[in-house]
Amino acid sequence: MPGYLWQHTRELHQACEDHPVGQSMAEGNPSPYTYSHWLSALYTIHCRIDAHAPECAGRAEQLLQDLSHYDRVESVQAAEDFVSTLTDANDIDGAVYVLLGAHLMGGEILKRRLADYPTEHLEWQDRKQCLEVLNSLRNREEILPGALECFQAILDIMSEIHQPQAQAA
């Protein structure tokens, strides 16, 4: 049965999946620009939250390995803006819930679809332990605001990444 957070974040979760950037990744065909900037944004966020998350949830090191496949990657301002708001433990836990869920659950599908892209951040040494961490967060009502803020930040990141491409088209 879905937990409290899943029920209360469904709308924003769906908006992320429906976004053109989310769709391109789900279809396994993001542009190199889109994917490298997506990885950069995730790296920025994980650099902030990993020290406060259970060790198995940390992805910064793996994201850095993925980013090493690109010659030049720029930061994403929406990610920088989001991490500047992460000052409360509950907000950080909300972000951990969103990103761990995305990497664990959606990541299983994505790494197959993104076979030609670096996906080290979607590999797990102890997936079972990470699922236990995710399950421990699912019903923590006090982290809902942080989870909602994280989903909104993901939408903002996707929009920032998508905008230069739309202007170039």
PDB file of N, CA, C and O in Angstrom, residues 47-93:
ATOM      1  N   CYS A  47      25.261  16.524  -3.265  1.00  0.00           N
ATOM      2  CA  CYS A  47      26.385  17.064  -2.487  1.00  0.00           C
ATOM      3  C   CYS A  47      25.886  17.703  -1.200  1.00  0.00           C
ATOM      4  O   CYS A  47      26.585  17.705  -0.192  1.00  0.00           O
ATOM      5  N   ARG A  48      24.685  18.209  -1.207  1.00  0.00           N
ATOM      6  CA  ARG A  48      24.107  18.835  -0.008  1.00  0.00           C
ATOM      7  C   ARG A  48      23.457  17.807   0.920  1.00  0.00           C
ATOM      8  O   ARG A  48      23.595  17.890   2.134  1.00  0.00           O
ATOM      9  N   ILE A  49      22.749  16.825   0.367  1.00  0.00           N
ATOM     10  CA  ILE A  49      21.951  15.943   1.232  1.00  0.00           C
ATOM     11  C   ILE A  49      22.672  14.676   1.655  1.00  0.00           C
ATOM     12  O   ILE A  49      22.310  14.078   2.671  1.00  0.00           O
ATOM     13  N   ASP A  50      23.681  14.238   0.929  1.00  0.00           N
ATOM     14  CA  ASP A  50      24.281  12.938   1.219  1.00  0.00           C
ATOM     15  C   ASP A  50      24.877  12.834   2.622  1.00  0.00           C
ATOM     16  O   ASP A  50      24.801  11.782   3.251  1.00  0.00           O
ATOM     17  N   ALA A  51      25.443  13.918   3.120  1.00  0.00           N
ATOM     18  CA  ALA A  51      26.041  13.873   4.462  1.00  0.00           C
ATOM     19  C   ALA A  51      24.988  13.668   5.546  1.00  0.00           C
ATOM     20  O   ALA A  51      25.312  13.228   6.654  1.00  0.00           O
ATOM     21  N   HIS A  52      23.733  13.967   5.235  1.00  0.00           N
ATOM     22  CA  HIS A  52      22.646  13.856   6.210  1.00  0.00           C
ATOM     23  C   HIS A  52      21.760  12.639   5.961  1.00  0.00           C
ATOM     24  O   HIS A  52      20.802  12.424   6.692  1.00  0.00           O
ATOM     25  N   ALA A  53      22.074  11.884   4.924  1.00  0.00           N
ATOM     26  CA  ALA A  53      21.260  10.732   4.542  1.00  0.00           C
ATOM     27  C   ALA A  53      21.967   9.441   4.952  1.00  0.00           C
ATOM     28  O   ALA A  53      23.184   9.430   5.154  1.00  0.00           O
ATOM     29  N   PRO A  54      21.219   8.363   5.071  1.00  0.00           N
ATOM     30  CA  PRO A  54      21.872   7.073   5.297  1.00  0.00           C
ATOM     31  C   PRO A  54      22.881   6.803   4.176  1.00  0.00           C
ATOM     32  O   PRO A  54      22.665   7.202   3.020  1.00  0.00           O
ATOM     33  N   GLU A  55      23.973   6.182   4.515  1.00  0.00           N
ATOM     34  CA  GLU A  55      25.070   5.997   3.561  1.00  0.00           C
ATOM     35  C   GLU A  55      24.627   5.366   2.241  1.00  0.00           C
ATOM     36  O   GLU A  55      25.067   5.779   1.173  1.00  0.00           O
ATOM     37  N   CYS A  56      23.737   4.407   2.304  1.00  0.00           N
ATOM     38  CA  CYS A  56      23.324   3.731   1.075  1.00  0.00           C
ATOM     39  C   CYS A  56      22.593   4.662   0.118  1.00  0.00           C
ATOM     40  O   CYS A  56      22.543   4.412  -1.082  1.00  0.00           O
ATOM     41  N   ALA A  57      22.013   5.757   0.628  1.00  0.00           N
ATOM     42  CA  ALA A  57      21.252   6.680  -0.209  1.00  0.00           C
ATOM     43  C   ALA A  57      22.141   7.679  -0.941  1.00  0.00           C
ATOM     44  O   ALA A  57      21.700   8.338  -1.871  1.00  0.00           O
ATOM     45  N   GLY A  58      23.390   7.792  -0.540  1.00  0.00           N
ATOM     46  CA  GLY A  58      24.298   8.750  -1.155  1.00  0.00           C
ATOM     47  C   GLY A  58      24.570   8.422  -2.616  1.00  0.00           C
ATOM     48  O   GLY A  58      24.797   7.274  -2.978  1.00  0.00           O
ATOM     49  N   ARG A  59      24.527   9.431  -3.449  1.00  0.00           N
ATOM     50  CA  ARG A  59      24.732   9.234  -4.887  1.00  0.00           C
ATOM     51  C   ARG A  59      25.753  10.204  -5.465  1.00  0.00           C
ATOM     52  O   ARG A  59      26.067  10.117  -6.654  1.00  0.00           O
ATOM     53  N   ALA A  60      26.304  11.127  -4.676  1.00  0.00           N
ATOM     54  CA  ALA A  60      27.200  12.147  -5.224  1.00  0.00           C
ATOM     55  C   ALA A  60      28.414  11.519  -5.924  1.00  0.00           C
ATOM     56  O   ALA A  60      28.767  11.922  -7.033  1.00  0.00           O
ATOM     57  N   GLU A  61      29.024  10.545  -5.312  1.00  0.00           N
ATOM     58  CA  GLU A  61      30.208   9.903  -5.902  1.00  0.00           C
ATOM     59  C   GLU A  61      29.865   9.242  -7.237  1.00  0.00           C
ATOM     60  O   GLU A  61      30.593   9.379  -8.222  1.00  0.00           O
ATOM     61  N   GLN A  62      28.739   8.555  -7.294  1.00  0.00           N
ATOM     62  CA  GLN A  62      28.322   7.882  -8.521  1.00  0.00           C
ATOM     63  C   GLN A  62      27.939   8.907  -9.597  1.00  0.00           C
ATOM     64  O   GLN A  62      28.226   8.709 -10.781  1.00  0.00           O
ATOM     65  N   LEU A  63      27.314   9.990  -9.196  1.00  0.00           N
ATOM     66  CA  LEU A  63      26.966  11.039 -10.159  1.00  0.00           C
ATOM     67  C   LEU A  63      28.219  11.691 -10.731  1.00  0.00           C
ATOM     68  O   LEU A  63      28.277  12.007 -11.916  1.00  0.00           O
ATOM     69  N   LEU A  64      29.228  11.859  -9.900  1.00  0.00           N
ATOM     70  CA  LEU A  64      30.486  12.418 -10.386  1.00  0.00           C
ATOM     71  C   LEU A  64      31.117  11.487 -11.426  1.00  0.00           C
ATOM     72  O   LEU A  64      31.651  11.951 -12.439  1.00  0.00           O
ATOM     73  N   GLN A  65      31.015  10.188 -11.209  1.00  0.00           N
ATOM     74  CA  GLN A  65      31.510   9.227 -12.210  1.00  0.00           C
ATOM     75  C   GLN A  65      30.724   9.371 -13.507  1.00  0.00           C
ATOM     76  O   GLN A  65      31.305   9.358 -14.594  1.00  0.00           O
ATOM     77  N   ASP A  66      29.414   9.503 -13.410  1.00  0.00           N
ATOM     78  CA  ASP A  66      28.593   9.690 -14.613  1.00  0.00           C
ATOM     79  C   ASP A  66      28.963  10.988 -15.326  1.00  0.00           C
ATOM     80  O   ASP A  66      29.081  11.021 -16.560  1.00  0.00           O
ATOM     81  N   LEU A  67      29.164  12.040 -14.574  1.00  0.00           N
ATOM     82  CA  LEU A  67      29.506  13.337 -15.164  1.00  0.00           C
ATOM     83  C   LEU A  67      30.870  13.330 -15.849  1.00  0.00           C
ATOM     84  O   LEU A  67      31.106  14.120 -16.760  1.00  0.00           O
ATOM     85  N   SER A  68      31.740  12.425 -15.433  1.00  0.00           N
ATOM     86  CA  SER A  68      33.080  12.371 -16.036  1.00  0.00           C
ATOM     87  C   SER A  68      33.033  11.966 -17.505  1.00  0.00           C
ATOM     88  O   SER A  68      34.022  12.122 -18.230  1.00  0.00           O
ATOM     89  N   HIS A  69      31.904  11.498 -17.981  1.00  0.00           N
ATOM     90  CA  HIS A  69      31.744  11.119 -19.386  1.00  0.00           C
ATOM     91  C   HIS A  69      31.479  12.322 -20.288  1.00  0.00           C
ATOM     92  O   HIS A  69      31.419  12.172 -21.502  1.00  0.00           O
ATOM     93  N   TYR A  70      31.323  13.490 -19.691  1.00  0.00           N
ATOM     94  CA  TYR A  70      31.015  14.695 -20.456  1.00  0.00           C
ATOM     95  C   TYR A  70      32.177  15.675 -20.344  1.00  0.00           C
ATOM     96  O   TYR A  70      32.739  15.857 -19.271  1.00  0.00           O
ATOM     97  N   ASP A  71      32.512  16.307 -21.473  1.00  0.00           N
ATOM     98  CA  ASP A  71      33.634  17.237 -21.498  1.00  0.00           C
ATOM     99  C   ASP A  71      33.363  18.494 -20.692  1.00  0.00           C
ATOM    100  O   ASP A  71      34.232  18.995 -19.994  1.00  0.00           O
ATOM    101  N   ARG A  72      32.170  19.001 -20.809  1.00  0.00           N
ATOM    102  CA  ARG A  72      31.839  20.270 -20.150  1.00  0.00           C
ATOM    103  C   ARG A  72      30.404  20.194 -19.637  1.00  0.00           C
ATOM    104  O   ARG A  72      29.486  19.913 -20.394  1.00  0.00           O
ATOM    105  N   VAL A  73      30.268  20.451 -18.353  1.00  0.00           N
ATOM    106  CA  VAL A  73      28.940  20.452 -17.751  1.00  0.00           C
ATOM    107  C   VAL A  73      28.813  21.710 -16.910  1.00  0.00           C
ATOM    108  O   VAL A  73      29.698  22.042 -16.130  1.00  0.00           O
ATOM    109  N   GLU A  74      27.719  22.396 -17.095  1.00  0.00           N
ATOM    110  CA  GLU A  74      27.461  23.620 -16.342  1.00  0.00           C
ATOM    111  C   GLU A  74      26.503  23.326 -15.195  1.00  0.00           C
ATOM    112  O   GLU A  74      25.732  22.374 -15.241  1.00  0.00           O
ATOM    113  N   SER A  75      26.555  24.189 -14.196  1.00  0.00           N
ATOM    114  CA  SER A  75      25.614  24.025 -13.088  1.00  0.00           C
ATOM    115  C   SER A  75      24.226  24.473 -13.531  1.00  0.00           C
ATOM    116  O   SER A  75      24.065  25.190 -14.517  1.00  0.00           O
ATOM    117  N   VAL A  76      23.244  24.032 -12.794  1.00  0.00           N
ATOM    118  CA  VAL A  76      21.848  24.373 -13.062  1.00  0.00           C
ATOM    119  C   VAL A  76      21.389  25.258 -11.910  1.00  0.00           C
ATOM    120  O   VAL A  76      21.377  24.819 -10.751  1.00  0.00           O
ATOM    121  N   GLN A  77      21.042  26.488 -12.223  1.00  0.00           N
ATOM    122  CA  GLN A  77      20.708  27.471 -11.187  1.00  0.00           C
ATOM    123  C   GLN A  77      19.559  27.015 -10.298  1.00  0.00           C
ATOM    124  O   GLN A  77      19.581  27.234  -9.090  1.00  0.00           O
ATOM    125  N   ALA A  78      18.560  26.367 -10.869  1.00  0.00           N
ATOM    126  CA  ALA A  78      17.424  25.907 -10.055  1.00  0.00           C
ATOM    127  C   ALA A  78      17.876  24.900  -8.996  1.00  0.00           C
ATOM    128  O   ALA A  78      17.324  24.874  -7.886  1.00  0.00           O
ATOM    129  N   ALA A  79      18.880  24.097  -9.295  1.00  0.00           N
ATOM    130  CA  ALA A  79      19.413  23.152  -8.309  1.00  0.00           C
ATOM    131  C   ALA A  79      20.163  23.911  -7.217  1.00  0.00           C
ATOM    132  O   ALA A  79      20.027  23.603  -6.024  1.00  0.00           O
ATOM    133  N   GLU A  80      20.943  24.904  -7.615  1.00  0.00           N
ATOM    134  CA  GLU A  80      21.663  25.740  -6.642  1.00  0.00           C
ATOM    135  C   GLU A  80      20.670  26.452  -5.728  1.00  0.00           C
ATOM    136  O   GLU A  80      20.873  26.513  -4.507  1.00  0.00           O
ATOM    137  N   ASP A  81      19.607  26.982  -6.317  1.00  0.00           N
ATOM    138  CA  ASP A  81      18.587  27.672  -5.526  1.00  0.00           C
ATOM    139  C   ASP A  81      17.939  26.713  -4.535  1.00  0.00           C
ATOM    140  O   ASP A  81      17.715  27.068  -3.372  1.00  0.00           O
ATOM    141  N   PHE A  82      17.644  25.505  -4.983  1.00  0.00           N
ATOM    142  CA  PHE A  82      16.991  24.527  -4.108  1.00  0.00           C
ATOM    143  C   PHE A  82      17.887  24.157  -2.929  1.00  0.00           C
ATOM    144  O   PHE A  82      17.427  24.151  -1.785  1.00  0.00           O
ATOM    145  N   VAL A  83      19.144  23.859  -3.186  1.00  0.00           N
ATOM    146  CA  VAL A  83      19.999  23.426  -2.072  1.00  0.00           C
ATOM    147  C   VAL A  83      20.187  24.531  -1.043  1.00  0.00           C
ATOM    148  O   VAL A  83      20.392  24.239   0.134  1.00  0.00           O
ATOM    149  N   SER A  84      20.062  25.783  -1.463  1.00  0.00           N
ATOM    150  CA  SER A  84      20.204  26.878  -0.494  1.00  0.00           C
ATOM    151  C   SER A  84      19.036  26.903   0.493  1.00  0.00           C
ATOM    152  O   SER A  84      19.149  27.504   1.562  1.00  0.00           O
ATOM    153  N   THR A  85      17.935  26.235   0.158  1.00  0.00           N
ATOM    154  CA  THR A  85      16.773  26.190   1.058  1.00  0.00           C
ATOM    155  C   THR A  85      16.820  25.007   2.013  1.00  0.00           C
ATOM    156  O   THR A  85      16.009  24.935   2.933  1.00  0.00           O
ATOM    157  N   LEU A  86      17.737  24.093   1.798  1.00  0.00           N
ATOM    158  CA  LEU A  86      17.788  22.867   2.599  1.00  0.00           C
ATOM    159  C   LEU A  86      18.566  23.101   3.894  1.00  0.00           C
ATOM    160  O   LEU A  86      19.730  22.726   4.023  1.00  0.00           O
ATOM    161  N   THR A  87      17.889  23.706   4.843  1.00  0.00           N
ATOM    162  CA  THR A  87      18.527  24.021   6.122  1.00  0.00           C
ATOM    163  C   THR A  87      17.920  23.253   7.282  1.00  0.00           C
ATOM    164  O   THR A  87      18.451  23.268   8.377  1.00  0.00           O
ATOM    165  N   ASP A  88      16.831  22.576   7.044  1.00  0.00           N
ATOM    166  CA  ASP A  88      16.083  21.864   8.080  1.00  0.00           C
ATOM    167  C   ASP A  88      16.189  20.356   7.829  1.00  0.00           C
ATOM    168  O   ASP A  88      16.089  19.915   6.686  1.00  0.00           O
ATOM    169  N   ALA A  89      16.377  19.586   8.887  1.00  0.00           N
ATOM    170  CA  ALA A  89      16.529  18.132   8.749  1.00  0.00           C
ATOM    171  C   ALA A  89      15.309  17.499   8.079  1.00  0.00           C
ATOM    172  O   ALA A  89      15.463  16.557   7.283  1.00  0.00           O
ATOM    173  N   ASN A  90      14.114  17.984   8.374  1.00  0.00           N
ATOM    174  CA  ASN A  90      12.921  17.410   7.748  1.00  0.00           C
ATOM    175  C   ASN A  90      12.874  17.697   6.254  1.00  0.00           C
ATOM    176  O   ASN A  90      12.439  16.854   5.470  1.00  0.00           O
ATOM    177  N   ASP A  91      13.314  18.886   5.849  1.00  0.00           N
ATOM    178  CA  ASP A  91      13.352  19.198   4.417  1.00  0.00           C
ATOM    179  C   ASP A  91      14.376  18.326   3.703  1.00  0.00           C
ATOM    180  O   ASP A  91      14.133  17.856   2.591  1.00  0.00           O
ATOM    181  N   ILE A  92      15.500  18.092   4.347  1.00  0.00           N
ATOM    182  CA  ILE A  92      16.516  17.208   3.762  1.00  0.00           C
ATOM    183  C   ILE A  92      15.971  15.788   3.653  1.00  0.00           C
ATOM    184  O   ILE A  92      16.121  15.132   2.616  1.00  0.00           O
ATOM    185  N   ASP A  93      15.297  15.316   4.687  1.00  0.00           N
ATOM    186  CA  ASP A  93      14.700  13.977   4.632  1.00  0.00           C
ATOM    187  C   ASP A  93      13.643  13.895   3.529  1.00  0.00           C
ATOM    188  O   ASP A  93      13.490  12.863   2.877  1.00  0.00           O
TER     189      ASP A  93
END
